[in-house]
């Protein structure tokens, strides 16, 4: 069964500083990997995803993530954080089941605080 | 237009009551899901339906009964509500991974329905 670990529960960065959120996954086959963001009181918005090909993927809002198979990691990065990036970030690993859908297993989330 | 919409957004009720949450998606997706987000923000899949058929049923108490009248709707009915049912329930949908033009299975989430059981 797949699982996801996000080691950092909270991270605080200064506005304009760079950001890296860590994600490690466990899955027996080639994973589908996702990063979602949840702002307070909101649903989850997809930031980016990896299925195959280039291991560095670009997403919305200036985010990128790098898939490293040898480390079972899919860390999220942003070169310069904006105050509006303060939110909770979820990493997820998916497994296509029965060709019908994608069962996503989520990590526990990392809360990002941005200080001015 | 909202892609995945849930109603109600907030629900406060007493223990022992029965309540329903409705979900509709206008994305033309074949697969829909219910996820539960607990007080620690942990998201866990509960159910998944494909074209009105149940395909995932995690270890959820049978007080929870999903119903899919058509592929655009997936409702969640909860009987005999308990304090531990307090959570945010998210509906989601996804295209079939191997469908032409599919974005290969990413989930599109609604805004959530916050259920508080007193």
Short mmCIF file of C-alpha atoms in Angstrom, two decimals:
data_model
loop_
_atom_site.label_atom_id
_atom_site.label_comp_id
_atom_site.label_asym_id
_atom_site.label_seq_id
_atom_site.Cartn_x
_atom_site.Cartn_y
_atom_site.Cartn_z
CA UNK A 1 0.00 0.00 0.00
CA UNK A 2 1.20 3.48 -0.71
CA UNK A 3 2.06 6.01 2.00
CA UNK A 4 3.36 9.57 2.21
CA UNK A 5 5.46 11.28 4.85
CA UNK A 6 5.77 15.02 5.20
CA UNK A 7 8.37 15.42 7.94
CA UNK A 8 7.70 19.09 8.68
CA UNK A 9 4.42 19.97 10.36
CA UNK A 10 5.13 23.71 10.33
CA UNK A 11 7.55 25.83 8.37
CA UNK A 12 8.05 29.58 8.69
CA UNK A 13 9.90 31.56 6.04
CA UNK A 14 10.40 35.24 5.43
CA UNK A 15 8.71 36.83 2.48
CA UNK A 16 11.07 36.74 -0.48
CA UNK A 17 13.05 33.80 0.86
CA UNK A 18 13.22 30.45 -0.87
CA UNK A 19 11.10 27.50 0.21
CA UNK A 20 11.43 23.75 0.17
CA UNK A 21 8.74 21.43 1.51
CA UNK A 22 9.74 17.81 1.90
CA UNK A 23 7.77 14.78 0.83
CA UNK A 24 8.77 11.11 0.92
CA UNK A 25 6.58 8.39 -0.46
CA UNK A 26 6.36 4.63 -0.38
CA UNK A 27 4.91 2.80 -3.34
CA UNK A 28 5.89 -0.38 -5.12
CA UNK A 29 5.44 0.79 -8.67
CA UNK A 30 6.04 4.04 -10.54
CA UNK A 31 4.05 6.56 -8.57
CA UNK A 32 1.78 9.34 -9.60
CA UNK A 33 2.74 12.26 -7.34
CA UNK A 34 0.86 15.43 -6.53
CA UNK A 35 1.13 18.57 -4.48
CA UNK A 36 -2.07 20.27 -3.38
CA UNK A 37 -2.52 23.51 -1.47
CA UNK A 38 -5.32 24.30 0.96
CA UNK A 39 -5.96 27.86 2.08
CA UNK A 40 -7.95 28.34 5.32
CA UNK A 41 -11.57 27.34 4.83
CA UNK A 42 -10.98 26.36 1.23
CA UNK A 43 -10.82 23.19 -0.78
CA UNK A 44 -7.68 21.66 -2.21
CA UNK A 45 -6.11 23.14 -5.30
CA UNK A 46 -3.67 21.19 -7.43
CA UNK A 47 -0.25 22.85 -7.64
CA UNK A 48 1.54 20.32 -9.80
CA UNK A 49 1.78 16.65 -10.62
CA UNK A 50 4.29 14.06 -11.81
CA UNK A 51 3.47 10.99 -13.87
CA UNK A 52 6.49 10.30 -16.01
CA UNK A 53 9.18 11.99 -18.04
CA UNK A 54 11.07 15.03 -16.86
CA UNK A 55 11.68 14.71 -13.15
CA UNK A 56 11.48 18.46 -12.58
CA UNK A 57 7.90 19.59 -12.94
CA UNK A 58 6.57 23.10 -13.01
CA UNK A 59 3.30 24.08 -11.45
CA UNK A 60 1.12 27.07 -10.84
CA UNK A 61 2.04 30.09 -8.72
CA UNK A 62 5.75 29.67 -9.42
CA UNK A 63 6.10 26.31 -7.67
CA UNK A 64 8.17 23.41 -8.91
CA UNK A 65 8.91 19.93 -7.61
CA UNK A 66 11.59 17.38 -8.31
CA UNK A 67 10.99 13.64 -8.37
CA UNK A 68 13.97 11.65 -7.10
CA UNK A 69 13.34 7.95 -7.40
CA UNK A 70 16.50 6.97 -5.54
CA UNK A 71 15.38 8.96 -2.51
CA UNK A 72 11.63 8.29 -2.90
CA UNK A 73 11.13 12.01 -2.64
CA UNK A 74 9.05 14.67 -4.33
CA UNK A 75 10.02 17.96 -2.71
CA UNK A 76 8.22 21.19 -3.48
CA UNK A 77 10.19 24.35 -4.04
CA UNK A 78 9.66 28.01 -4.70
CA UNK A 79 12.52 30.49 -5.19
CA UNK A 80 10.78 33.49 -3.60
CA UNK A 81 7.82 33.15 -1.28
CA UNK A 82 4.96 35.65 -1.23
CA UNK A 83 2.74 36.35 1.78
CA UNK A 84 -0.19 34.88 -0.17
CA UNK A 85 1.57 31.49 -0.19
CA UNK A 86 0.74 30.99 3.49
CA UNK A 87 -1.43 27.88 3.50
CA UNK A 88 -1.26 24.16 4.15
CA UNK A 89 0.46 21.98 1.58
CA UNK A 90 -0.31 18.34 1.00
CA UNK A 91 1.75 15.83 -0.89
CA UNK A 92 -0.08 12.82 -2.29
CA UNK A 93 0.78 9.59 -4.05
CA UNK A 94 -1.70 7.95 -6.34
CA UNK A 95 -2.32 4.51 -7.70
CA UNK A 96 -4.54 3.92 -10.67
CA UNK A 97 -7.03 1.28 -9.73
CA UNK A 98 -9.06 -0.85 -12.03
CA UNK A 99 -8.51 1.76 -14.76
CA UNK A 100 -11.32 3.77 -13.22
CA UNK A 101 -9.71 6.35 -11.07
CA UNK A 102 -6.86 7.34 -8.90
CA UNK A 103 -6.75 6.50 -5.23
CA UNK A 104 -4.76 9.30 -3.66
CA UNK A 105 -3.08 8.82 -0.32
CA UNK A 106 -2.16 12.09 1.33
CA UNK A 107 0.57 13.11 3.71
CA UNK A 108 -0.31 14.86 6.96
CA UNK A 109 0.37 18.27 5.47
CA UNK A 110 2.85 21.08 6.12
CA UNK A 111 1.61 24.44 7.34
CA UNK A 112 3.54 27.28 5.76
CA UNK A 113 3.72 30.59 7.57
CA UNK A 114 5.21 33.62 5.85
CA UNK A 115 6.62 36.44 7.93
CA UNK A 116 7.13 39.93 6.58
CA UNK B 1 -19.09 27.87 -12.85
CA UNK B 2 -18.04 25.75 -9.91
CA UNK B 3 -16.56 22.46 -11.09
CA UNK B 4 -17.22 20.39 -7.96
CA UNK B 5 -19.84 21.78 -5.63
CA UNK B 6 -20.94 20.52 -2.25
CA UNK B 7 -23.88 21.45 -0.09
CA UNK B 8 -24.17 22.38 2.65
CA UNK B 9 -20.85 24.07 3.36
CA UNK B 10 -21.51 24.00 7.10
CA UNK B 11 -23.64 21.60 9.08
CA UNK B 12 -24.15 21.61 12.85
CA UNK B 13 -26.27 18.86 14.34
CA UNK B 14 -26.90 16.77 17.43
CA UNK B 15 -25.59 13.30 18.14
CA UNK B 16 -27.92 10.62 16.90
CA UNK B 17 -29.32 12.63 14.00
CA UNK B 18 -29.16 11.61 10.35
CA UNK B 19 -27.74 14.03 7.80
CA UNK B 20 -26.79 14.17 4.13
CA UNK B 21 -24.18 16.03 2.13
CA UNK B 22 -24.65 16.46 -1.59
CA UNK B 23 -22.01 16.70 -4.29
CA UNK B 24 -22.26 17.55 -7.94
CA UNK B 25 -19.58 17.88 -10.61
CA UNK B 26 -19.96 19.47 -14.03
CA UNK B 27 -16.62 18.31 -15.40
CA UNK B 28 -17.97 15.25 -17.16
CA UNK B 29 -15.81 12.97 -15.03
CA UNK B 30 -16.66 9.32 -14.53
CA UNK B 31 -15.22 8.84 -11.07
CA UNK B 32 -16.17 10.59 -7.85
CA UNK B 33 -14.85 10.32 -4.30
CA UNK B 34 -15.53 11.22 -0.71
CA UNK B 35 -12.61 12.10 1.52
CA UNK B 36 -12.70 12.87 5.24
CA UNK B 37 -10.38 15.46 6.77
CA UNK B 38 -10.16 15.11 10.52
CA UNK B 39 -9.27 17.70 13.12
CA UNK B 40 -5.57 17.13 12.49
CA UNK B 41 -6.11 17.89 8.81
CA UNK B 42 -5.42 14.29 7.83
CA UNK B 43 -7.19 13.42 4.57
CA UNK B 44 -8.42 9.89 4.07
CA UNK B 45 -10.43 8.36 1.27
CA UNK B 46 -13.80 6.93 2.22
CA UNK B 47 -15.53 5.94 -1.00
CA UNK B 48 -15.19 6.08 -4.73
CA UNK B 49 -17.78 5.58 -7.45
CA UNK B 50 -17.31 5.10 -11.15
CA UNK B 51 -20.37 5.60 -13.32
CA UNK B 52 -22.67 5.03 -10.35
CA UNK B 53 -20.87 1.89 -9.23
CA UNK B 54 -19.04 1.61 -5.93
CA UNK B 55 -15.38 0.77 -6.55
CA UNK B 56 -13.67 1.78 -3.33
CA UNK B 57 -15.08 1.32 0.13
CA UNK B 58 -12.49 1.87 2.79
CA UNK B 59 -13.08 0.72 6.35
CA UNK B 60 -15.87 3.16 6.98
CA UNK B 61 -18.69 2.42 9.47
CA UNK B 62 -21.85 1.31 7.72
CA UNK B 63 -23.61 4.34 9.21
CA UNK B 64 -22.10 6.07 6.18
CA UNK B 65 -23.93 5.33 2.95
CA UNK B 66 -22.93 6.92 -0.33
CA UNK B 67 -25.42 7.14 -3.16
CA UNK B 68 -24.75 8.02 -6.76
CA UNK B 69 -27.96 8.67 -8.72
CA UNK B 70 -25.94 9.46 -11.84
CA UNK B 71 -22.28 9.93 -12.65
CA UNK B 72 -22.39 13.66 -11.95
CA UNK B 73 -23.68 13.27 -8.39
CA UNK B 74 -22.38 11.52 -5.30
CA UNK B 75 -24.21 12.08 -2.06
CA UNK B 76 -23.17 11.01 1.43
CA UNK B 77 -25.74 10.04 4.01
CA UNK B 78 -24.74 9.55 7.62
CA UNK B 79 -27.00 7.82 10.13
CA UNK B 80 -26.87 8.08 13.91
CA UNK B 81 -24.20 10.76 13.96
CA UNK B 82 -21.45 10.48 16.57
CA UNK B 83 -19.07 13.07 17.98
CA UNK B 84 -16.20 11.48 16.07
CA UNK B 85 -17.93 12.17 12.78
CA UNK B 86 -17.10 15.84 13.17
CA UNK B 87 -14.79 16.63 10.28
CA UNK B 88 -14.60 18.30 6.92
CA UNK B 89 -15.87 16.06 4.14
CA UNK B 90 -14.49 16.66 0.68
CA UNK B 91 -16.01 15.49 -2.54
CA UNK B 92 -13.75 15.06 -5.56
CA UNK B 93 -13.89 13.82 -9.11
CA UNK B 94 -11.41 12.61 -11.70
CA UNK B 95 -11.42 11.60 -15.34
CA UNK B 96 -10.69 7.98 -16.22
CA UNK B 97 -6.92 7.70 -16.44
CA UNK B 98 -6.85 6.11 -19.84
CA UNK B 99 -9.52 8.26 -21.44
CA UNK B 100 -8.47 10.31 -24.42
CA UNK B 101 -7.27 13.71 -23.30
CA UNK B 102 -7.32 12.65 -19.68
CA UNK B 103 -5.08 14.48 -17.30
CA UNK B 104 -4.25 11.04 -15.94
CA UNK B 105 -6.14 10.91 -12.76
CA UNK B 106 -5.68 14.12 -10.84
CA UNK B 107 -8.51 14.79 -8.45
CA UNK B 108 -10.58 17.94 -8.52
CA UNK B 109 -11.90 18.81 -5.09
CA UNK B 110 -14.92 20.66 -3.86
CA UNK B 111 -14.63 23.27 -1.12
CA UNK B 112 -15.59 20.88 1.62
CA UNK B 113 -18.51 20.49 4.01
CA UNK B 114 -17.71 21.10 7.65
CA UNK B 115 -19.80 18.82 9.86
CA UNK B 116 -19.97 19.53 13.59
CA UNK B 117 -21.71 17.03 15.82
CA UNK B 118 -22.67 18.30 19.29
#
